[in-house]
Amino acid sequence: MSARDNILAKLRKANAYPMDLPRTEEYYQEMSPSWDNEIERLKHWAKCMRAVKTEIFWVRENNWEETLIQVAQQKNLKNMLVSKNTEHGKRATTALQAASLKVRNFEQKIDDWKDEFFAEVDAGFTSSLCGIAHTGTIMLTSSVAEPRSQSLVPPVHFCLFDTRKMYDTFYAAMQGEKLAADMPTNVILISGPSKTADIQLTLAFGAHGPRDLVVLAVLPEHINPADLEVAA
């Protein structure tokens, strides 16, 4: 009997039994944080994100373009990469062009304009899938309309986030968005701008992605932005 056959024979004789699946749902039910109300949950989310230099602006569904333009002008941006195949992208395009900011699109293969893309695009604008309150995170999924590079390459990333799509934990977000049933090519979890530190612990922003993260957090009408800024 060869060594291989000997090993297989021992494995077949072993008293093996299937292991129970981990009780993930029960664990998260027990360990998940809770808040008294949605105001407190939003405050916690904003506090976590701002702690790592995320810029959050509370906006409404009917006027978020105004804040987009205002912040872009404050940062002296000259152009922005926007999807022309989404409703929010079309709205952003109209507002940016009215403010004399150049709009860029993925109109050609990235290999055909890679040098220009990495060197000359000032900012990228994307939507988001949902938010995670516990860790202060926004979740994006890549698509043909909004590829991962749209949020990763430009030095400034503007992200439109509907605060009604907020989950307590990553597990709740996975369940709520049914990601296991239809897993996208990329799921991108963002809690702040790109940062890294060398061996001397010198923190640097923008080394591996955007140096600035601007979240346009769309509030429902019943939430007053002033209530979120008291301790956010």
Coordinates of N, CA and C in Angstrom, one line a residue:
M1 N 0.9 -1.2 0.0 CA 0.0 0.0 0.0 C 0.9 1.2 0.0
S2 N 0.6 2.2 -0.9 CA 1.4 3.4 -1.0 C 1.0 4.3 0.2
A3 N 1.9 5.3 0.4 CA 1.7 6.2 1.5 C 0.4 7.0 1.3
R4 N 0.1 7.3 0.0 CA -1.2 8.0 -0.3 C -2.4 7.1 0.1
D5 N -2.3 5.8 -0.3 CA -3.4 4.9 0.0 C -3.6 4.7 1.5
N6 N -2.5 4.7 2.2 CA -2.5 4.5 3.6 C -3.2 5.7 4.3
I7 N -2.9 6.9 3.8 CA -3.5 8.1 4.4 C -5.0 8.2 4.1
L8 N -5.4 7.8 2.9 CA -6.8 7.8 2.5 C -7.5 6.8 3.3
A9 N -6.9 5.7 3.5 CA -7.6 4.6 4.3 C -7.9 5.0 5.7
K10 N -6.9 5.7 6.3 CA -7.1 6.2 7.7 C -8.2 7.3 7.8
L11 N -8.2 8.1 6.7 CA -9.3 9.2 6.7 C -10.7 8.5 6.6
R12 N -10.8 7.5 5.8 CA -12.1 6.8 5.6 C -12.5 6.1 6.8
K13 N -11.6 5.6 7.6 CA -11.9 4.9 8.9 C -12.2 5.9 10.0
A14 N -11.8 7.1 9.9 CA -12.0 8.1 11.0 C -13.4 8.3 11.2
N15 N -13.7 8.6 12.5 CA -15.1 8.8 12.9 C -15.5 10.3 12.6
A16 N -15.5 10.6 11.4 CA -15.8 12.0 11.0 C -17.3 12.3 11.0
Y17 N -17.6 13.5 11.3 CA -19.0 13.9 11.3 C -19.1 15.3 10.9
P18 N -20.1 15.7 10.2 CA -20.3 17.1 9.8 C -20.3 18.1 10.9
M19 N -19.6 19.2 10.8 CA -19.7 20.2 11.9 C -20.9 21.1 11.7
D20 N -21.4 21.5 12.8 CA -22.6 22.4 12.8 C -22.1 23.8 12.2
L21 N -23.0 24.4 11.4 CA -22.7 25.7 10.9 C -22.7 26.7 12.0
P22 N -21.8 27.7 11.9 CA -21.8 28.7 13.0 C -23.2 29.5 13.0
R23 N -23.6 29.8 14.2 CA -24.9 30.4 14.4 C -24.7 32.0 14.3
T24 N -24.4 32.4 13.1 CA -24.1 33.8 12.8 C -25.2 34.7 13.2
E25 N -26.4 34.4 12.8 CA -27.5 35.3 13.1 C -27.7 35.5 14.6
E26 N -27.6 34.4 15.4 CA -27.8 34.5 16.8 C -26.6 35.3 17.4
Y27 N -25.4 35.2 16.9 CA -24.3 35.9 17.4 C -24.5 37.4 17.2
Y28 N -24.9 37.8 16.0 CA -25.1 39.3 15.8 C -26.4 39.8 16.5
Q29 N -27.4 39.0 16.7 CA -28.5 39.4 17.5 C -28.1 39.8 18.9
E30 N -27.1 39.0 19.4 CA -26.6 39.2 20.8 C -25.6 40.4 20.9
M31 N -24.7 40.5 19.8 CA -23.6 41.4 19.9 C -23.9 42.8 19.2
S32 N -25.0 42.9 18.5 CA -25.2 44.1 17.7 C -25.5 45.3 18.6
P33 N -25.0 46.4 18.3 CA -25.3 47.6 19.1 C -26.7 48.1 18.9
S34 N -27.2 48.9 19.8 CA -28.5 49.5 19.6 C -28.5 50.9 20.0
W35 N -29.4 51.7 19.4 CA -29.5 53.1 19.7 C -31.0 53.4 20.1
D36 N -31.2 54.5 20.8 CA -32.5 54.9 21.3 C -33.4 55.3 20.1
N37 N -32.8 55.9 19.1 CA -33.6 56.3 17.9 C -32.7 56.5 16.7
E38 N -33.2 56.8 15.6 CA -32.4 57.0 14.4 C -31.5 58.2 14.4
I39 N -31.9 59.2 15.2 CA -31.0 60.4 15.4 C -29.7 60.0 16.0
E40 N -29.8 59.2 17.1 CA -28.6 58.8 17.8 C -27.8 57.9 17.0
R41 N -28.4 57.1 16.2 CA -27.7 56.1 15.3 C -26.9 56.9 14.3
L42 N -27.5 57.9 13.7 CA -26.9 58.8 12.7 C -25.7 59.6 13.3
K43 N -25.9 60.0 14.5 CA -24.9 60.7 15.2 C -23.6 59.8 15.4
H44 N -23.9 58.6 15.8 CA -22.8 57.7 16.0 C -22.1 57.4 14.7
W45 N -22.8 57.2 13.6 CA -22.2 56.9 12.3 C -21.4 58.1 11.9
A46 N -21.9 59.3 12.0 CA -21.2 60.5 11.6 C -19.9 60.7 12.5
K47 N -20.0 60.5 13.8 CA -18.9 60.7 14.7 C -17.7 59.7 14.3
C48 N -18.1 58.5 14.0 CA -17.0 57.5 13.6 C -16.4 57.9 12.3
M49 N -17.1 58.4 11.3 CA -16.6 58.8 10.0 C -15.8 60.1 10.1
R50 N -16.2 61.0 10.9 CA -15.5 62.3 11.0 C -14.2 62.1 11.8
A51 N -14.2 61.1 12.7 CA -13.0 60.8 13.4 C -11.8 60.5 12.6
V52 N -12.1 60.0 11.3 CA -11.0 59.7 10.4 C -11.0 60.6 9.2
K53 N -11.4 61.9 9.4 CA -11.3 62.9 8.4 C -12.3 62.9 7.3
T54 N -13.4 62.2 7.4 CA -14.5 62.2 6.4 C -15.3 63.5 6.6
E55 N -15.6 64.1 5.5 CA -16.4 65.3 5.5 C -17.8 64.9 5.2
I56 N -18.8 65.2 6.1 CA -20.2 64.9 5.9 C -21.0 66.1 5.9
F57 N -21.9 66.2 4.9 CA -22.8 67.3 4.7 C -24.2 66.7 4.6
W58 N -25.1 67.2 5.5 CA -26.5 66.8 5.5 C -27.2 67.5 4.4
V59 N -27.8 66.8 3.5 CA -28.5 67.4 2.4 C -29.9 66.8 2.3
R60 N -30.7 67.3 1.3 CA -32.0 66.8 1.0 C -32.0 66.2 -0.4
E61 N -33.0 65.4 -0.7 CA -33.0 64.8 -2.0 C -33.2 65.8 -3.1
N62 N -33.9 66.9 -2.8 CA -34.2 67.8 -3.9 C -33.1 68.9 -4.1
N63 N -32.0 68.9 -3.3 CA -31.1 70.0 -3.5 C -29.6 69.6 -3.2
W64 N -29.3 68.3 -3.2 CA -27.9 67.9 -2.9 C -26.9 68.4 -3.9
E65 N -27.4 68.7 -5.1 CA -26.5 69.3 -6.1 C -25.9 70.6 -5.6
E66 N -26.6 71.4 -4.9 CA -26.1 72.7 -4.4 C -24.8 72.5 -3.5
T67 N -24.9 71.5 -2.6 CA -23.7 71.3 -1.8 C -22.6 70.7 -2.6
L68 N -22.9 69.8 -3.5 CA -21.9 69.3 -4.4 C -21.1 70.4 -5.1
I69 N -21.8 71.3 -5.6 CA -21.1 72.5 -6.3 C -20.3 73.3 -5.3
Q70 N -21.0 73.6 -4.2 CA -20.3 74.5 -3.2 C -19.0 73.9 -2.7
V71 N -19.0 72.6 -2.4 CA -17.8 72.0 -1.9 C -16.7 71.9 -3.0
A72 N -17.2 71.5 -4.2 CA -16.2 71.4 -5.3 C -15.5 72.8 -5.6
Q73 N -16.3 73.9 -5.5 CA -15.7 75.2 -5.7 C -14.7 75.5 -4.5
Q74 N -15.1 75.2 -3.3 CA -14.2 75.4 -2.2 C -12.9 74.7 -2.3
K75 N -12.9 73.5 -2.9 CA -11.7 72.8 -3.1 C -11.0 73.1 -4.4
N76 N -11.5 74.1 -5.1 CA -10.9 74.6 -6.4 C -10.8 73.4 -7.4
L77 N -11.8 72.6 -7.5 CA -11.8 71.5 -8.4 C -12.2 72.1 -9.8
K78 N -11.5 71.5 -10.8 CA -11.8 72.0 -12.2 C -12.6 70.9 -13.0
N79 N -12.6 69.7 -12.5 CA -13.4 68.7 -13.3 C -13.8 67.6 -12.3
M80 N -14.7 66.7 -12.7 CA -15.2 65.6 -11.9 C -15.6 64.5 -12.8
L81 N -15.3 63.3 -12.4 CA -15.7 62.1 -13.1 C -17.0 61.6 -12.7
V82 N -18.0 61.6 -13.6 CA -19.4 61.3 -13.2 C -19.9 60.3 -14.2
S83 N -20.8 59.4 -13.7 CA -21.5 58.4 -14.6 C -22.6 59.1 -15.3
K84 N -22.7 59.0 -16.6 CA -23.8 59.6 -17.4 C -24.9 58.6 -17.6
N85 N -24.8 57.4 -17.0 CA -25.8 56.4 -17.2 C -26.7 56.2 -16.0
T86 N -26.6 57.1 -15.0 CA -27.4 56.9 -13.8 C -28.2 58.2 -13.6
E87 N -29.3 58.2 -12.9 CA -30.1 59.3 -12.6 C -29.3 60.4 -11.8
H88 N -28.6 60.0 -10.8 CA -27.9 60.9 -10.0 C -26.7 61.5 -10.7
G89 N -26.2 60.7 -11.6 CA -25.1 61.2 -12.5 C -25.6 62.2 -13.4
K90 N -26.7 62.1 -14.0 CA -27.3 63.1 -14.9 C -27.6 64.4 -14.2
R91 N -28.1 64.3 -12.9 CA -28.4 65.5 -12.1 C -27.1 66.2 -11.8
A92 N -26.1 65.4 -11.4 CA -24.8 66.0 -11.1 C -24.1 66.7 -12.3
T93 N -24.3 66.0 -13.4 CA -23.7 66.6 -14.7 C -24.4 68.0 -15.0
T94 N -25.7 68.0 -14.9 CA -26.4 69.3 -15.2 C -25.9 70.4 -14.2
A95 N -25.8 70.1 -13.0 CA -25.3 71.1 -12.0 C -23.9 71.5 -12.2
L96 N -23.0 70.5 -12.4 CA -21.6 70.8 -12.6 C -21.4 71.7 -13.9
Q97 N -22.0 71.4 -14.9 CA -21.9 72.1 -16.2 C -22.4 73.6 -16.0
A98 N -23.5 73.7 -15.3 CA -24.1 75.0 -15.0 C -23.1 75.9 -14.2
A99 N -22.2 75.2 -13.4 CA -21.3 75.9 -12.6 C -19.9 76.0 -13.3
S100 N -19.9 75.7 -14.5 CA -18.6 75.7 -15.3 C -17.5 74.8 -14.9
L101 N -17.9 73.7 -14.3 CA -17.0 72.6 -14.0 C -17.0 71.5 -15.1
K102 N -15.9 71.1 -15.5 CA -15.9 70.1 -16.6 C -16.3 68.7 -16.1
V103 N -17.1 68.1 -16.8 CA -17.6 66.7 -16.5 C -16.8 65.7 -17.3
R104 N -16.3 64.7 -16.7 CA -15.6 63.6 -17.4 C -16.4 62.3 -17.3
N105 N -16.4 61.5 -18.3 CA -17.1 60.2 -18.3 C -16.2 59.1 -18.7
F106 N -16.6 57.9 -18.5 CA -15.9 56.7 -19.0 C -16.4 56.5 -20.4
E107 N -15.9 57.3 -21.3 CA -16.4 57.2 -22.7 C -15.4 56.3 -23.6
Q108 N -14.3 55.9 -23.0 CA -13.4 55.0 -23.7 C -12.7 54.1 -22.7
K109 N -12.1 53.1 -23.2 CA -11.4 52.1 -22.4 C -10.3 52.8 -21.5
I110 N -10.2 52.4 -20.3 CA -9.3 53.0 -19.4 C -7.8 53.0 -19.9
D111 N -7.5 51.9 -20.6 CA -6.1 51.9 -21.2 C -5.8 53.0 -22.2
D112 N -6.9 53.5 -22.8 CA -6.7 54.5 -23.8 C -6.5 55.9 -23.2
W113 N -6.8 56.1 -21.9 CA -6.6 57.4 -21.3 C -6.1 57.3 -19.8
K114 N -5.4 56.2 -19.6 CA -4.9 55.9 -18.2 C -4.0 57.0 -17.6
D115 N -3.1 57.5 -18.4 CA -2.2 58.6 -17.9 C -3.0 59.8 -17.5
E116 N -3.9 60.2 -18.4 CA -4.8 61.4 -18.2 C -5.7 61.2 -17.0
F117 N -6.2 60.0 -16.9 CA -7.1 59.6 -15.8 C -6.4 59.8 -14.4
F118 N -5.2 59.2 -14.3 CA -4.5 59.3 -13.0 C -3.9 60.7 -12.7
A119 N -3.6 61.5 -13.7 CA -2.9 62.7 -13.5 C -3.8 63.9 -13.5
E120 N -5.0 63.9 -14.2 CA -5.7 65.1 -14.5 C -7.1 65.1 -14.0
V121 N -7.7 64.0 -13.5 CA -9.0 64.0 -13.0 C -9.0 64.4 -11.5
D122 N -9.7 65.5 -11.2 CA -9.7 66.1 -9.9 C -10.5 65.3 -8.8
A123 N -11.7 64.8 -9.3 CA -12.6 64.2 -8.3 C -13.5 63.2 -9.0
G124 N -14.0 62.2 -8.2 CA -15.0 61.3 -8.7 C -16.3 61.4 -7.9
F125 N -17.4 61.1 -8.6 CA -18.7 61.2 -7.9 C -19.4 59.9 -8.1
T126 N -19.8 59.3 -7.0 CA -20.6 58.0 -7.1 C -21.8 58.0 -6.1
S127 N -22.6 57.0 -6.3 CA -23.7 56.7 -5.3 C -23.1 55.7 -4.3
S128 N -24.0 55.2 -3.5 CA -23.6 54.2 -2.5 C -24.8 53.2 -2.4
L129 N -24.5 52.0 -1.9 CA -25.5 51.0 -1.7 C -26.3 51.2 -0.3
C130 N -25.5 51.4 0.7 CA -26.0 51.5 2.1 C -25.0 52.0 3.0
G131 N -25.3 52.1 4.3 CA -24.4 52.5 5.3 C -24.4 51.6 6.5
I132 N -23.3 51.5 7.3 CA -23.2 50.7 8.4 C -22.9 51.6 9.6
A133 N -23.9 51.6 10.5 CA -23.8 52.6 11.7 C -22.7 52.2 12.6
H134 N -22.6 50.9 13.0 CA -21.6 50.5 14.0 C -20.2 51.0 13.8
T135 N -19.7 50.8 12.6 CA -18.3 51.1 12.2 C -18.2 52.5 11.5
G136 N -19.2 53.2 11.3 CA -19.1 54.4 10.5 C -18.6 54.2 9.1
T137 N -19.5 53.5 8.3 CA -19.0 53.0 7.0 C -20.1 53.2 6.0
I138 N -19.7 53.5 4.7 CA -20.6 53.4 3.6 C -20.2 52.3 2.7
M139 N -21.2 51.6 2.1 CA -20.9 50.5 1.2 C -21.2 50.8 -0.2
L140 N -20.2 50.5 -1.1 CA -20.4 50.7 -2.5 C -20.3 49.4 -3.2
T141 N -20.9 49.3 -4.3 CA -20.7 48.1 -5.2 C -20.3 48.6 -6.6
S142 N -19.3 47.9 -7.2 CA -18.9 48.4 -8.5 C -19.8 47.8 -9.5
S143 N -19.9 48.6 -10.6 CA -20.8 48.2 -11.7 C -20.2 48.8 -13.0
V144 N -20.8 48.4 -14.1 CA -20.3 49.0 -15.4 C -20.5 50.5 -15.4
A145 N -21.6 51.0 -14.8 CA -21.9 52.4 -14.8 C -21.0 53.1 -13.8
E146 N -20.6 52.5 -12.7 CA -19.7 53.1 -11.7 C -18.7 52.1 -11.3
P147 N -17.6 52.0 -12.1 CA -16.6 51.0 -11.7 C -15.8 51.5 -10.5
R148 N -15.1 50.5 -9.9 CA -14.4 50.8 -8.7 C -13.4 51.9 -8.8
S149 N -12.8 52.1 -10.0 CA -11.8 53.1 -10.1 C -12.4 54.5 -10.0
Q150 N -13.7 54.6 -10.2 CA -14.3 56.0 -10.1 C -14.2 56.5 -8.7
S151 N -14.2 55.7 -7.7 CA -14.1 56.1 -6.3 C -12.7 55.9 -5.8
L152 N -11.8 55.2 -6.5 CA -10.5 54.9 -5.9 C -9.4 55.8 -6.5
V153 N -9.5 56.1 -7.8 CA -8.3 56.8 -8.4 C -8.3 58.3 -8.2
P154 N -9.4 59.1 -8.4 CA -9.4 60.5 -8.2 C -9.0 60.9 -6.8
P155 N -8.3 62.0 -6.6 CA -7.9 62.4 -5.2 C -9.0 62.8 -4.3
V156 N -10.1 63.2 -4.9 CA -11.3 63.5 -4.0 C -12.5 62.6 -4.5
H157 N -13.1 62.1 -3.5 CA -14.3 61.2 -3.8 C -15.5 61.8 -3.1
F158 N -16.5 62.2 -4.0 CA -17.8 62.6 -3.5 C -18.8 61.4 -3.6
C159 N -19.4 61.1 -2.5 CA -20.3 60.0 -2.4 C -21.7 60.4 -1.9
L160 N -22.7 60.1 -2.7 CA -24.1 60.3 -2.4 C -24.7 59.2 -1.6
F161 N -25.2 59.4 -0.4 CA -25.6 58.4 0.5 C -27.0 58.7 1.0
D162 N -27.9 57.8 0.8 CA -29.3 57.9 1.3 C -29.3 57.3 2.7
T163 N -29.5 58.2 3.7 CA -29.4 57.7 5.1 C -30.5 56.8 5.5
R164 N -31.6 56.7 4.7 CA -32.6 55.7 5.0 C -32.1 54.3 4.8
K165 N -31.0 54.1 4.1 CA -30.4 52.8 3.8 C -29.3 52.6 4.8
M166 N -29.6 52.8 6.1 CA -28.6 52.6 7.1 C -28.9 51.3 7.9
Y167 N -27.8 50.4 8.1 CA -28.0 49.2 8.9 C -27.1 49.3 10.1
D168 N -27.4 48.5 11.1 CA -26.7 48.6 12.4 C -25.3 48.0 12.2
T169 N -25.2 46.8 11.5 CA -23.9 46.1 11.4 C -23.7 45.7 9.9
F170 N -22.5 45.2 9.6 CA -22.2 44.6 8.3 C -23.0 43.4 8.0
Y171 N -23.3 42.6 9.0 CA -24.1 41.4 8.8 C -25.5 41.8 8.4
A172 N -26.1 42.8 9.1 CA -27.4 43.3 8.8 C -27.5 43.9 7.4
A173 N -26.4 44.5 7.0 CA -26.4 45.1 5.6 C -26.3 43.9 4.6
M174 N -25.5 42.9 4.9 CA -25.5 41.7 4.0 C -26.8 41.1 3.8
Q175 N -27.5 40.9 4.9 CA -28.8 40.3 4.9 C -29.8 41.2 4.2
G176 N -29.8 42.5 4.6 CA -30.8 43.4 4.1 C -30.7 43.6 2.6
E177 N -29.5 43.7 2.1 CA -29.3 43.9 0.7 C -29.2 42.6 -0.1
K178 N -29.3 41.4 0.6 CA -29.3 40.1 -0.1 C -28.1 39.9 -0.9
L179 N -26.9 40.3 -0.4 CA -25.7 40.2 -1.2 C -25.3 38.8 -1.5
A180 N -25.6 37.9 -0.6 CA -25.1 36.5 -0.8 C -25.8 35.9 -1.9
A181 N -27.1 36.3 -2.2 CA -27.8 35.7 -3.3 C -27.4 36.3 -4.7
D182 N -26.9 37.5 -4.7 CA -26.5 38.1 -5.9 C -25.2 39.0 -5.7
M183 N -24.1 38.3 -5.4 CA -22.9 38.9 -5.0 C -22.3 39.7 -6.2
P184 N -22.1 41.0 -6.0 CA -21.5 41.8 -7.1 C -20.0 41.5 -7.2
T185 N -19.4 42.1 -8.3 CA -18.0 41.8 -8.5 C -17.1 42.4 -7.4
N186 N -17.4 43.6 -6.9 CA -16.7 44.2 -5.8 C -17.7 44.8 -4.8
V187 N -17.4 44.6 -3.6 CA -18.1 45.3 -2.5 C -17.1 46.2 -1.8
I188 N -17.3 47.5 -1.8 CA -16.3 48.4 -1.3 C -16.8 49.0 0.0
L189 N -16.1 48.8 1.1 CA -16.4 49.4 2.4 C -15.5 50.6 2.7
I190 N -16.1 51.8 2.8 CA -15.3 53.0 3.0 C -15.7 53.7 4.3
S191 N -14.7 53.9 5.2 CA -15.0 54.6 6.4 C -14.2 55.9 6.5
G192 N -13.5 56.3 5.5 CA -12.7 57.5 5.5 C -11.8 57.6 4.3
P193 N -11.1 58.7 4.1 CA -10.2 58.8 3.0 C -9.0 57.8 3.2
S194 N -8.3 57.5 2.1 CA -7.2 56.6 2.1 C -6.1 57.1 3.0
K195 N -5.5 56.3 3.8 CA -4.5 56.7 4.7 C -3.5 55.5 5.0
T196 N -2.3 55.9 5.3 CA -1.3 54.9 5.6 C -0.2 55.5 6.5
A197 N 0.6 54.7 7.2 CA 1.6 55.2 8.0 C 2.9 54.4 7.8
D198 N 4.0 55.0 7.8 CA 5.3 54.3 7.7 C 5.8 53.8 9.0
I199 N 7.0 53.3 9.0 CA 7.5 52.6 10.2 C 7.6 53.6 11.4
Q200 N 7.7 54.9 11.1 CA 7.8 56.0 12.1 C 6.4 56.4 12.5
L201 N 5.4 55.8 12.0 CA 4.0 56.1 12.4 C 3.6 57.5 11.9
T202 N 4.2 58.0 10.8 CA 3.8 59.2 10.2 C 2.6 59.0 9.3
L203 N 1.5 59.5 9.7 CA 0.2 59.3 9.0 C 0.2 60.1 7.7
A204 N -0.1 59.5 6.6 CA -0.2 60.2 5.3 C -1.6 59.8 4.6
F205 N -2.2 60.8 4.1 CA -3.5 60.6 3.4 C -3.3 60.6 1.9
G206 N -4.1 59.8 1.2 CA -4.1 59.8 -0.2 C -3.1 58.9 -0.9
A207 N -2.4 58.1 -0.1 CA -1.3 57.2 -0.7 C -1.9 56.1 -1.6
H208 N -3.0 55.6 -1.2 CA -3.5 54.4 -2.0 C -5.0 54.6 -2.4
G209 N -5.4 55.9 -2.5 CA -6.7 56.2 -2.9 C -7.0 57.7 -2.6
P210 N -8.3 58.1 -2.5 CA -8.6 59.5 -2.4 C -8.1 60.1 -1.0
R211 N -7.5 61.3 -1.1 CA -7.1 61.9 0.1 C -8.2 62.6 0.8
D212 N -9.3 62.9 0.1 CA -10.5 63.5 0.7 C -11.7 62.7 0.4
L213 N -12.6 62.5 1.4 CA -13.9 61.8 1.2 C -15.0 62.7 1.6
V214 N -15.9 63.0 0.7 CA -17.0 63.9 1.0 C -18.3 63.2 0.8
V215 N -19.0 63.0 1.9 CA -20.3 62.3 1.9 C -21.4 63.3 1.9
L216 N -22.3 63.2 0.8 CA -23.5 64.0 0.8 C -24.6 63.1 1.3
A217 N -24.9 63.2 2.6 CA -25.8 62.3 3.3 C -27.2 62.9 3.2
V218 N -28.1 62.2 2.4 CA -29.4 62.7 2.1 C -30.3 62.3 3.3
L219 N -30.9 63.3 3.9 CA -31.8 63.0 5.1 C -33.3 63.0 4.7
P220 N -34.1 62.2 5.3 CA -35.5 62.3 5.1 C -36.1 63.6 5.7
E221 N -37.2 64.0 5.3 CA -37.7 65.3 5.7 C -38.0 65.4 7.2
H222 N -38.3 64.3 7.9 CA -38.6 64.4 9.3 C -37.4 64.6 10.2
I223 N -36.2 64.5 9.6 CA -35.0 64.7 10.5 C -34.4 66.1 10.2
N224 N -34.2 66.8 11.3 CA -33.6 68.2 11.2 C -32.1 68.1 11.3
P225 N -31.4 68.6 10.3 CA -29.9 68.5 10.3 C -29.3 69.1 11.6
A226 N -29.9 70.1 12.1 CA -29.4 70.7 13.4 C -29.4 69.8 14.5
D227 N -30.3 68.8 14.6 CA -30.3 67.8 15.6 C -29.2 66.9 15.6
L228 N -28.6 66.7 14.4 CA -27.5 65.8 14.2 C -26.1 66.5 14.5
E229 N -26.1 67.8 14.5 CA -24.8 68.5 14.7 C -24.5 68.8 16.2
V230 N -25.5 68.5 17.1 CA -25.3 68.9 18.5 C -24.0 68.1 19.0
A231 N -23.9 66.8 18.7 CA -22.8 66.1 19.2 C -22.2 65.1 18.2
A232 N -22.5 65.5 16.9 CA -22.0 64.6 15.9 C -20.5 64.7 15.7

